[in-house]
Short mmCIF file of C-alpha atoms in Angstrom, two decimals:
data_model
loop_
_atom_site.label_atom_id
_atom_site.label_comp_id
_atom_site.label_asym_id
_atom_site.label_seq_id
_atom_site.Cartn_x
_atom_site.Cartn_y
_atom_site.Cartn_z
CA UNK A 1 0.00 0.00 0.00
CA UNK A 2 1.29 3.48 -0.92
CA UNK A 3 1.07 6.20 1.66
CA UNK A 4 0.54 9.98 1.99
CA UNK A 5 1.45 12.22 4.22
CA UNK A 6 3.10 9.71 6.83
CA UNK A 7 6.46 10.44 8.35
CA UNK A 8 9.06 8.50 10.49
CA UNK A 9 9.66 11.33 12.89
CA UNK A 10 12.13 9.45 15.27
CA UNK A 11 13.79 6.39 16.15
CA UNK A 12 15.65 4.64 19.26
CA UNK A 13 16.95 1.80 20.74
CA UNK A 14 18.04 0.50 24.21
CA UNK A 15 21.11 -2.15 23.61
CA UNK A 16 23.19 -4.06 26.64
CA UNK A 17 26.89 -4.82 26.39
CA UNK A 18 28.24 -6.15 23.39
CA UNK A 19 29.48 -10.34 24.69
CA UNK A 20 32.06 -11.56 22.26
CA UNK A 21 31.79 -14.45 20.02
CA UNK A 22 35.50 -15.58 21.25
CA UNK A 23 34.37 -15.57 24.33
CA UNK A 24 31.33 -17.76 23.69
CA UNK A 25 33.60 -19.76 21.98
CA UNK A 26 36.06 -20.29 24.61
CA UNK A 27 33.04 -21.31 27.14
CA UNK A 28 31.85 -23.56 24.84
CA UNK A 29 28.32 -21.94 24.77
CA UNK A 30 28.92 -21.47 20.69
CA UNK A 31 29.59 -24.24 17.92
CA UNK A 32 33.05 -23.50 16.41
CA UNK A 33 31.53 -25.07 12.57
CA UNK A 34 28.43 -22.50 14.00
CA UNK A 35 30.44 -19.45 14.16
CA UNK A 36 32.82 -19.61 11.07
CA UNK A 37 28.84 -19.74 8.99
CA UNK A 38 28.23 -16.87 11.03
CA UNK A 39 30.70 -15.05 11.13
CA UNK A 40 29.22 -13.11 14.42
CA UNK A 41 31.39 -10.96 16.54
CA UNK A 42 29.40 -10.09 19.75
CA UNK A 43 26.18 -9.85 20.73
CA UNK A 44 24.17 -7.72 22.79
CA UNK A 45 23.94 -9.19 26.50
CA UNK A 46 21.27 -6.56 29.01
CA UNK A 47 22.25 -6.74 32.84
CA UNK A 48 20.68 -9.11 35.34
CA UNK A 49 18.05 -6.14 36.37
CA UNK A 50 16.72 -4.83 32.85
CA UNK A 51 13.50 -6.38 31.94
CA UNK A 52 12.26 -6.21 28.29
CA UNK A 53 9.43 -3.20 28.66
CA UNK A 54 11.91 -1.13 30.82
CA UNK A 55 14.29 -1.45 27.36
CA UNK A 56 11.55 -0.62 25.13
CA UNK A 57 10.46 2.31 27.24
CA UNK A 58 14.28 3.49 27.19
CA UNK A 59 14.16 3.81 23.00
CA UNK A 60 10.14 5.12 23.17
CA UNK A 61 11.71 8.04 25.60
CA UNK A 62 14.63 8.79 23.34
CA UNK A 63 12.45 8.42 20.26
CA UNK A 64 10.00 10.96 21.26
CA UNK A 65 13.01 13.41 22.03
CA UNK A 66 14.34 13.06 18.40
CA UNK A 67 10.66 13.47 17.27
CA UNK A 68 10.42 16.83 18.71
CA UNK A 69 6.62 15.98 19.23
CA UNK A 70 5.29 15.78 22.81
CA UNK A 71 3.82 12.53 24.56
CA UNK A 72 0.37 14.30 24.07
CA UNK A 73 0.82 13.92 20.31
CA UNK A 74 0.65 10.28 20.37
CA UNK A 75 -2.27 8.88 19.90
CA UNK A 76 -0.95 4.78 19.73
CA UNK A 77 1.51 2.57 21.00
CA UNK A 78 1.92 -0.82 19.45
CA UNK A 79 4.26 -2.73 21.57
CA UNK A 80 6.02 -6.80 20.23
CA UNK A 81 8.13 -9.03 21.76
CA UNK A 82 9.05 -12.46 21.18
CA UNK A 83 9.49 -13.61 24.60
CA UNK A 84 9.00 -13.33 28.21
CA UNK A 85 7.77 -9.73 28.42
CA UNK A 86 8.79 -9.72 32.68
CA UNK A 87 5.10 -10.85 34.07
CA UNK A 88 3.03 -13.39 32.77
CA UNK A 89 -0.47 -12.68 32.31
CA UNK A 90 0.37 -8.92 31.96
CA UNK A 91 -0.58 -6.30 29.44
CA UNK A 92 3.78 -5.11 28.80
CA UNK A 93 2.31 -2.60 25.73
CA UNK A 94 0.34 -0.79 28.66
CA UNK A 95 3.46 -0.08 30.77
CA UNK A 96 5.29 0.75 27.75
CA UNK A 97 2.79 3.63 26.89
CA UNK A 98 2.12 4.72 30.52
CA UNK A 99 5.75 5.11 31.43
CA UNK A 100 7.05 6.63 27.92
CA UNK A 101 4.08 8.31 26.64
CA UNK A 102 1.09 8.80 29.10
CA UNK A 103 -1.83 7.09 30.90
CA UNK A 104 -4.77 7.51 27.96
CA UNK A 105 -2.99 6.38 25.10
CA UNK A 106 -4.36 3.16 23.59
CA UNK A 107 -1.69 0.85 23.75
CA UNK A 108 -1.29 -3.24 21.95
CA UNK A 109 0.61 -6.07 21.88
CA UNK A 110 1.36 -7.44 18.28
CA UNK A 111 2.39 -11.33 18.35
CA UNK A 112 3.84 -11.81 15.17
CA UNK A 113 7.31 -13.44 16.36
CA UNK A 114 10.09 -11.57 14.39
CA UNK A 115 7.59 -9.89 11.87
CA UNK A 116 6.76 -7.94 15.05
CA UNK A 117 7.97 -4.59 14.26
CA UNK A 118 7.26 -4.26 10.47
CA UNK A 119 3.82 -5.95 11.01
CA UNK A 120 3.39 -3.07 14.04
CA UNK A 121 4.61 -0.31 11.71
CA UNK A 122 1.98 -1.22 9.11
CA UNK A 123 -0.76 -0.66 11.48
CA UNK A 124 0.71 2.61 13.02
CA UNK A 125 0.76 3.66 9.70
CA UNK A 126 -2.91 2.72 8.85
CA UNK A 127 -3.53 4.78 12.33
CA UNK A 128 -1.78 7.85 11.03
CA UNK A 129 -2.50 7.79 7.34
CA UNK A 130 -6.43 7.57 7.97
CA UNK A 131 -6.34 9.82 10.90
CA UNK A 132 -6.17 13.95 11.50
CA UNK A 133 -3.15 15.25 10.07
CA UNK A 134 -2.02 15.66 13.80
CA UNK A 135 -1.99 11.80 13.94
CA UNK A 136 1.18 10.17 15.57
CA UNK A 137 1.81 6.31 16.54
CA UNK A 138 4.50 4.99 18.02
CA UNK A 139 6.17 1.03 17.53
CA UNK A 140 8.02 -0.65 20.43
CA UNK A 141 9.93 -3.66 20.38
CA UNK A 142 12.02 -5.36 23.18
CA UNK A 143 13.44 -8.89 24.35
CA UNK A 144 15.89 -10.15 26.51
CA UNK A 145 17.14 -13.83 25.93
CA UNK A 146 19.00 -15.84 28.91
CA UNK A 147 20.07 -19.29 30.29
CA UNK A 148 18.43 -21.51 31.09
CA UNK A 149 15.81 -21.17 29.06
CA UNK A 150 17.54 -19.69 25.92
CA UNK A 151 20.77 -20.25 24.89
CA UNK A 152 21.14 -17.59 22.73
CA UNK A 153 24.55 -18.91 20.84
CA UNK A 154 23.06 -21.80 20.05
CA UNK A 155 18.92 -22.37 20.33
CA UNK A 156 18.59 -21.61 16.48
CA UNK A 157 21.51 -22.29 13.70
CA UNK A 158 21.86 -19.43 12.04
CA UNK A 159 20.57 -16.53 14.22
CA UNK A 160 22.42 -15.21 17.87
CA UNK A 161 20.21 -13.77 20.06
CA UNK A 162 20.54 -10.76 21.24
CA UNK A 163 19.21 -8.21 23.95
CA UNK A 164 17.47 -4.99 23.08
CA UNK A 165 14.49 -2.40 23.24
CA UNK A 166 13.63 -0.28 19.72
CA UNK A 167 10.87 2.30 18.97
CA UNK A 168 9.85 3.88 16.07
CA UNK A 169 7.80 7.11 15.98
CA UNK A 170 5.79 7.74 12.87
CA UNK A 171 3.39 10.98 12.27
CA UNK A 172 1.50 12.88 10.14
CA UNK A 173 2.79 16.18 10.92
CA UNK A 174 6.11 15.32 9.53
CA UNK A 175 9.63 13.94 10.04
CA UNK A 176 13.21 13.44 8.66
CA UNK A 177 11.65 10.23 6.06
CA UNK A 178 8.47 9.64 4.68
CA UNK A 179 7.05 5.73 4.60
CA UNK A 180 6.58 5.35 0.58
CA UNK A 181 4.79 2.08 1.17
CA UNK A 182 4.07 -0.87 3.08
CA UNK A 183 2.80 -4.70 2.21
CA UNK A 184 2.62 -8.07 4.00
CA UNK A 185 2.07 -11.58 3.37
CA UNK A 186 1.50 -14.68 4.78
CA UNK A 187 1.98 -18.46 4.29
CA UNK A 188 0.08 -19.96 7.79
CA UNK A 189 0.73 -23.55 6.94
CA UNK A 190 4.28 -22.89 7.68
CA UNK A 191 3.85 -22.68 11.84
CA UNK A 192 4.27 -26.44 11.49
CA UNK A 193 8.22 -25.77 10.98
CA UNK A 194 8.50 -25.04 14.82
CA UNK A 195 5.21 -26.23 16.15
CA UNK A 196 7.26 -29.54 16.85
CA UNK A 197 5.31 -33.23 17.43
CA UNK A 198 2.31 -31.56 19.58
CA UNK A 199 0.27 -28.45 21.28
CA UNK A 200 0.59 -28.43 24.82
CA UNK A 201 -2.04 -27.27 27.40
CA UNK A 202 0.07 -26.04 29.87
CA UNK A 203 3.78 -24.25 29.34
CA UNK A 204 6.47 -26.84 29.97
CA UNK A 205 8.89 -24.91 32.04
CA UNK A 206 11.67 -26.65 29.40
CA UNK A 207 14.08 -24.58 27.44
CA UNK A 208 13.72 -23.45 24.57
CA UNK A 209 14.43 -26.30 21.99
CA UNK A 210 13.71 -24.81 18.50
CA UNK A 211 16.25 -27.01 16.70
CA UNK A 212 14.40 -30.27 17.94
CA UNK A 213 10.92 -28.79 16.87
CA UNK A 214 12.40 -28.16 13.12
CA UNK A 215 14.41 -31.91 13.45
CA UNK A 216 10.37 -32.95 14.24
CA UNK A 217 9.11 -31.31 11.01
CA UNK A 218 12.18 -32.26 9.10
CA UNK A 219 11.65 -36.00 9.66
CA UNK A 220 7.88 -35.46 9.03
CA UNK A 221 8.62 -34.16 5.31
CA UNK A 222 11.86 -34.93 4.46
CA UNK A 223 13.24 -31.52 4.54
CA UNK A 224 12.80 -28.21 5.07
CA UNK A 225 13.43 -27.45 1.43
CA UNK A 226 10.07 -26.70 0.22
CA UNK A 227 9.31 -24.90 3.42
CA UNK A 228 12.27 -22.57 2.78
CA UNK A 229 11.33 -22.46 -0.73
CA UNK A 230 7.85 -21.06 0.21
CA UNK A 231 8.90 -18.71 2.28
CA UNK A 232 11.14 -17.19 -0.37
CA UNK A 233 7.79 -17.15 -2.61
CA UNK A 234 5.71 -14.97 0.30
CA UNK A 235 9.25 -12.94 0.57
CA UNK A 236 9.72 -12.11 -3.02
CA UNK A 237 6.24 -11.68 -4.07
CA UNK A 238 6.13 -8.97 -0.69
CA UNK A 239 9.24 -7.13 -1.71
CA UNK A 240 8.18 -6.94 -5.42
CA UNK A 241 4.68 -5.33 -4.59
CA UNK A 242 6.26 -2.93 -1.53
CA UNK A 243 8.53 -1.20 -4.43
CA UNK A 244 5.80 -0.85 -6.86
CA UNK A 245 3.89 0.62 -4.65
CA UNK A 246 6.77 3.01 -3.54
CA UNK A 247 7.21 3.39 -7.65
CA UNK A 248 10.81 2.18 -7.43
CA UNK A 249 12.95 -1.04 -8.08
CA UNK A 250 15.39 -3.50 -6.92
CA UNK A 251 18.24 -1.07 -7.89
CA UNK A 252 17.17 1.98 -6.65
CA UNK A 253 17.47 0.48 -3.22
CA UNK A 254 19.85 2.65 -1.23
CA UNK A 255 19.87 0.36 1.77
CA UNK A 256 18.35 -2.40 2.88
CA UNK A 257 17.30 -3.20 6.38
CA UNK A 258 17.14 -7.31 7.09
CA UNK A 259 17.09 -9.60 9.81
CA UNK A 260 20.05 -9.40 11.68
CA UNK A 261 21.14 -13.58 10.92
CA UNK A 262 24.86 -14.80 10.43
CA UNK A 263 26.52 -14.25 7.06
CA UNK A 264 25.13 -16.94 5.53
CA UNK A 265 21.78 -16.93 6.18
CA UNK A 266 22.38 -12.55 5.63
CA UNK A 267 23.68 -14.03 2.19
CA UNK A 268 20.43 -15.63 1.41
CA UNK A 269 18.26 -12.95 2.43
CA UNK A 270 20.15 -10.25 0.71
CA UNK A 271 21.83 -10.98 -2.52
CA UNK A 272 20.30 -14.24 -3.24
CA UNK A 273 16.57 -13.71 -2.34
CA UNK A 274 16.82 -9.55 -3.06
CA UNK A 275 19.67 -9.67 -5.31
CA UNK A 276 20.92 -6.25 -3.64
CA UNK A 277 24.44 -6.31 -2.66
CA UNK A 278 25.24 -7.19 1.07
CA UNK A 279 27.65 -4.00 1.48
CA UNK A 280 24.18 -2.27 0.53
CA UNK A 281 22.54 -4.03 3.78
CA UNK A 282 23.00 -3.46 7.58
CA UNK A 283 25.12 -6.87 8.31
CA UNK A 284 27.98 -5.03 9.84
CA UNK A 285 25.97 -3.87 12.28
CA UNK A 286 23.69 -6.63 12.78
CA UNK A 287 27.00 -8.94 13.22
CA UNK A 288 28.01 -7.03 16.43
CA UNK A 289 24.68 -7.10 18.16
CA UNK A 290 22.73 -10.33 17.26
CA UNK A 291 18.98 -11.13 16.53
CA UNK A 292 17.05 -8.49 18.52
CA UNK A 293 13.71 -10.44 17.67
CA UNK A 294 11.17 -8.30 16.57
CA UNK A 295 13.13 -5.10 16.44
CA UNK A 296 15.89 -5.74 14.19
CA UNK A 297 14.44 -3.55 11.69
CA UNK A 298 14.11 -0.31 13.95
CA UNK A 299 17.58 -0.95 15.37
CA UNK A 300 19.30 -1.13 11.79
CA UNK A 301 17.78 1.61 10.83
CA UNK A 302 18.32 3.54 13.80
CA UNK A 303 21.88 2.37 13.10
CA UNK A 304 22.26 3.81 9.68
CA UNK A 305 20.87 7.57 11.11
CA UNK A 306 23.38 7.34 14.12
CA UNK A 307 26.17 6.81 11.26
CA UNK A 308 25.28 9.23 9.13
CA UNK A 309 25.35 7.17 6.08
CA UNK A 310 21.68 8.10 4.68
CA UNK A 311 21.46 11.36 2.98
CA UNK A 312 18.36 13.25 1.50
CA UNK A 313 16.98 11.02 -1.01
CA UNK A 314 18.25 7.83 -0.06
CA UNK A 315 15.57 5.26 -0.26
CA UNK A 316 15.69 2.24 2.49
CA UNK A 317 14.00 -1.04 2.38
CA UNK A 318 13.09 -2.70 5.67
CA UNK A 319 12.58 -6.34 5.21
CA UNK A 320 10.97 -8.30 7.95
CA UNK A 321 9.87 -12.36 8.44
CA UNK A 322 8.13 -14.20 10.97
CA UNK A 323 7.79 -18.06 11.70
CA UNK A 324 4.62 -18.90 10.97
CA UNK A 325 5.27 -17.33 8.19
CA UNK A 326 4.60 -13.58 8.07
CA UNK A 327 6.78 -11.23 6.06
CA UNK A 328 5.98 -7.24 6.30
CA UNK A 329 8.43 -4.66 4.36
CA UNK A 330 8.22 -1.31 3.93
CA UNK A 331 10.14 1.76 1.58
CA UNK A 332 11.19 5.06 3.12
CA UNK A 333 12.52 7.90 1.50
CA UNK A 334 14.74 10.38 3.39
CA UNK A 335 14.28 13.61 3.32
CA UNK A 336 16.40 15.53 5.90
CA UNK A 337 18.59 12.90 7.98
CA UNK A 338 19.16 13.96 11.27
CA UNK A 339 22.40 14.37 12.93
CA UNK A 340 21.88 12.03 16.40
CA UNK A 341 24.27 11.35 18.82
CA UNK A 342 25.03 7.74 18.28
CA UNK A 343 23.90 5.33 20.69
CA UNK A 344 26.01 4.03 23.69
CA UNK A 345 25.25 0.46 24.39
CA UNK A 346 23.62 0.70 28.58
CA UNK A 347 22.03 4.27 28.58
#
């Protein structure tokens, strides 16, 4: 879908200390075969007391600084998280809003596993493109992985997990990029990949064991090969319509915004599946702080501003995917790019 008149007006993130790969290494917490695929240098790792809302509130605070808008001006808050949120049973987009923005704005959780963010930012943007032109909305995203329960070197080949909080402020009053266009898709059959042999009534209390669940489906079909193959179909037929409807192609992609995988899964998504260049992506950056589930989108992008390396006219493709399988992207076009102190991993 093409939008008017809908603006990303400010970004931030919340990261921990970066944990080196060597060390994981060393420890024997990370697969040696693992890491040279990867290539991953360090992850981000939040202290024992920093629960996943209290990150996301961190970025939503520094995001509605850079905005220049007030908390008043927010109308929405669309929190997602792919894990343990700090209570169970407990609405984490409410204490978002209330503690970043204010007690009356309506505030939701998105479950979309790591389609979170871009699936969040499509809404937002429904919010502020159909709403008074003093509309704003604003996307969270936060997660914190740790032992037992998640071994974050190792619970999923291919992807380190890492700690972090991101927001993402969009409005219709203006901002330093304007969202060109937005599209999802879906493929549902595809939660059977890491369903694994059986629904549960009750959690389990065991760690996460993704790589078993996907060992379950594998022996069920074969291979994952026709999954993966479908999920490049929902992928490229989502990317193809996003840039029409921004009015641009493949090569007029300044950047490109993906999950943040190891190198050769980042290989796959980028100039296999997208066929843009990987020096055009955000893997350097994404290699020193892991898989932020649903916010590695924000954070990149965030990234990129801090830098400096987006200019007026620059056009950025965020690229998101989900198990289960979602996939939202979206096109933004900059059109003044802020000069932002860049981030320092524990404020």
């Amino acid at each position: 879908m093409r939008w008017e008149d809908v603006y990303v007006a400010g970004t931030g993130v919340w990261l921990g200390e970066p944990e080196s790969a060597r060390s994981a290494l060393d420890s024997g917490a990370y697969d040696a075969q693992q890491h040279a695929a990867d290539d991953i240098v360090s992850v981000s790792v939040a202290d024992s007391s920093m629960a996943p809302p209290d990150m996301a509130v961190h970025a939503a605070t520094t995001a509605l600084k850079r905005s220049g808008l007030d908390a008043e001006d927010v109308d929405l808050l669309i929190h997602s998280g792919i894990w343990f949120q700090g209570v169970d049973m407990w609405p984490a987009a409410s204490y978002v809003a209330g503690h970043a923005l204010r007690r009356g704005v309506l505030a939701y959780g998105l479950e979309q596993e790591c389609n979170g963010g871009l699936g969040a930012l499509e809404i937002a943007a429904r919010q502020v493109g159909t709403g008074p032109g003093t509309s704003a909305a604003m996307v969270t995203t936060a997660d914190r992985f740790g032992a037992p329960l998640v071994r974050r070197w190792s619970s999923e080949p291919g992807f380190v997990y890492g700690d972090g909080g991101t927001a993402l402020l969009l409005s219709a009053r203006g901002g330093f990029a304007r969202l060109l266009s937005t599209a999802s898709g879906s493929d549902n059959s595809l939660e059977a990949v890491v369903r694994g042999p059986e629904l549960r009534p009750l959690p389990s209390g065991e760690p996460l064991d993704l790589l078993g669940r996907v060992g379950h489906y594998m022996r069920a079909h074969g291979s994952v090969r026709e999954a993966t193959e479908r999920v490049a179909a929902v992928m490229d037929s989502v990317v193809d319509t996003v840039l029409a409807d921004a009015g641009i192609g493949r090569a007029d992609v300044t950047r490109v915004v993906p999950l943040a995988s190891g190198r050769s899964r980042m290989e796959w998504q980028v100039p296999q599946l997208l066929g843009i260049p990987l020096e055009r992506s955000t893997w350097e950056f994404a290699r020193t702080v892991g898989h932020l589930g649903a916010g590695d989108q924000i954070a990149g992008l965030n990234d990129l501003l801090e830098r400096r390396e987006l200019k007026a006219g620059d056009r950025v493709l965020l690229v998101g995917g989900g198990s289960g399988f979602s996939c939202t992207c979206a096109v933004l076009e900059v059109l003044d790019a802020p000069e932002w102190e860049p981030w320092r991993p524990g404020e």
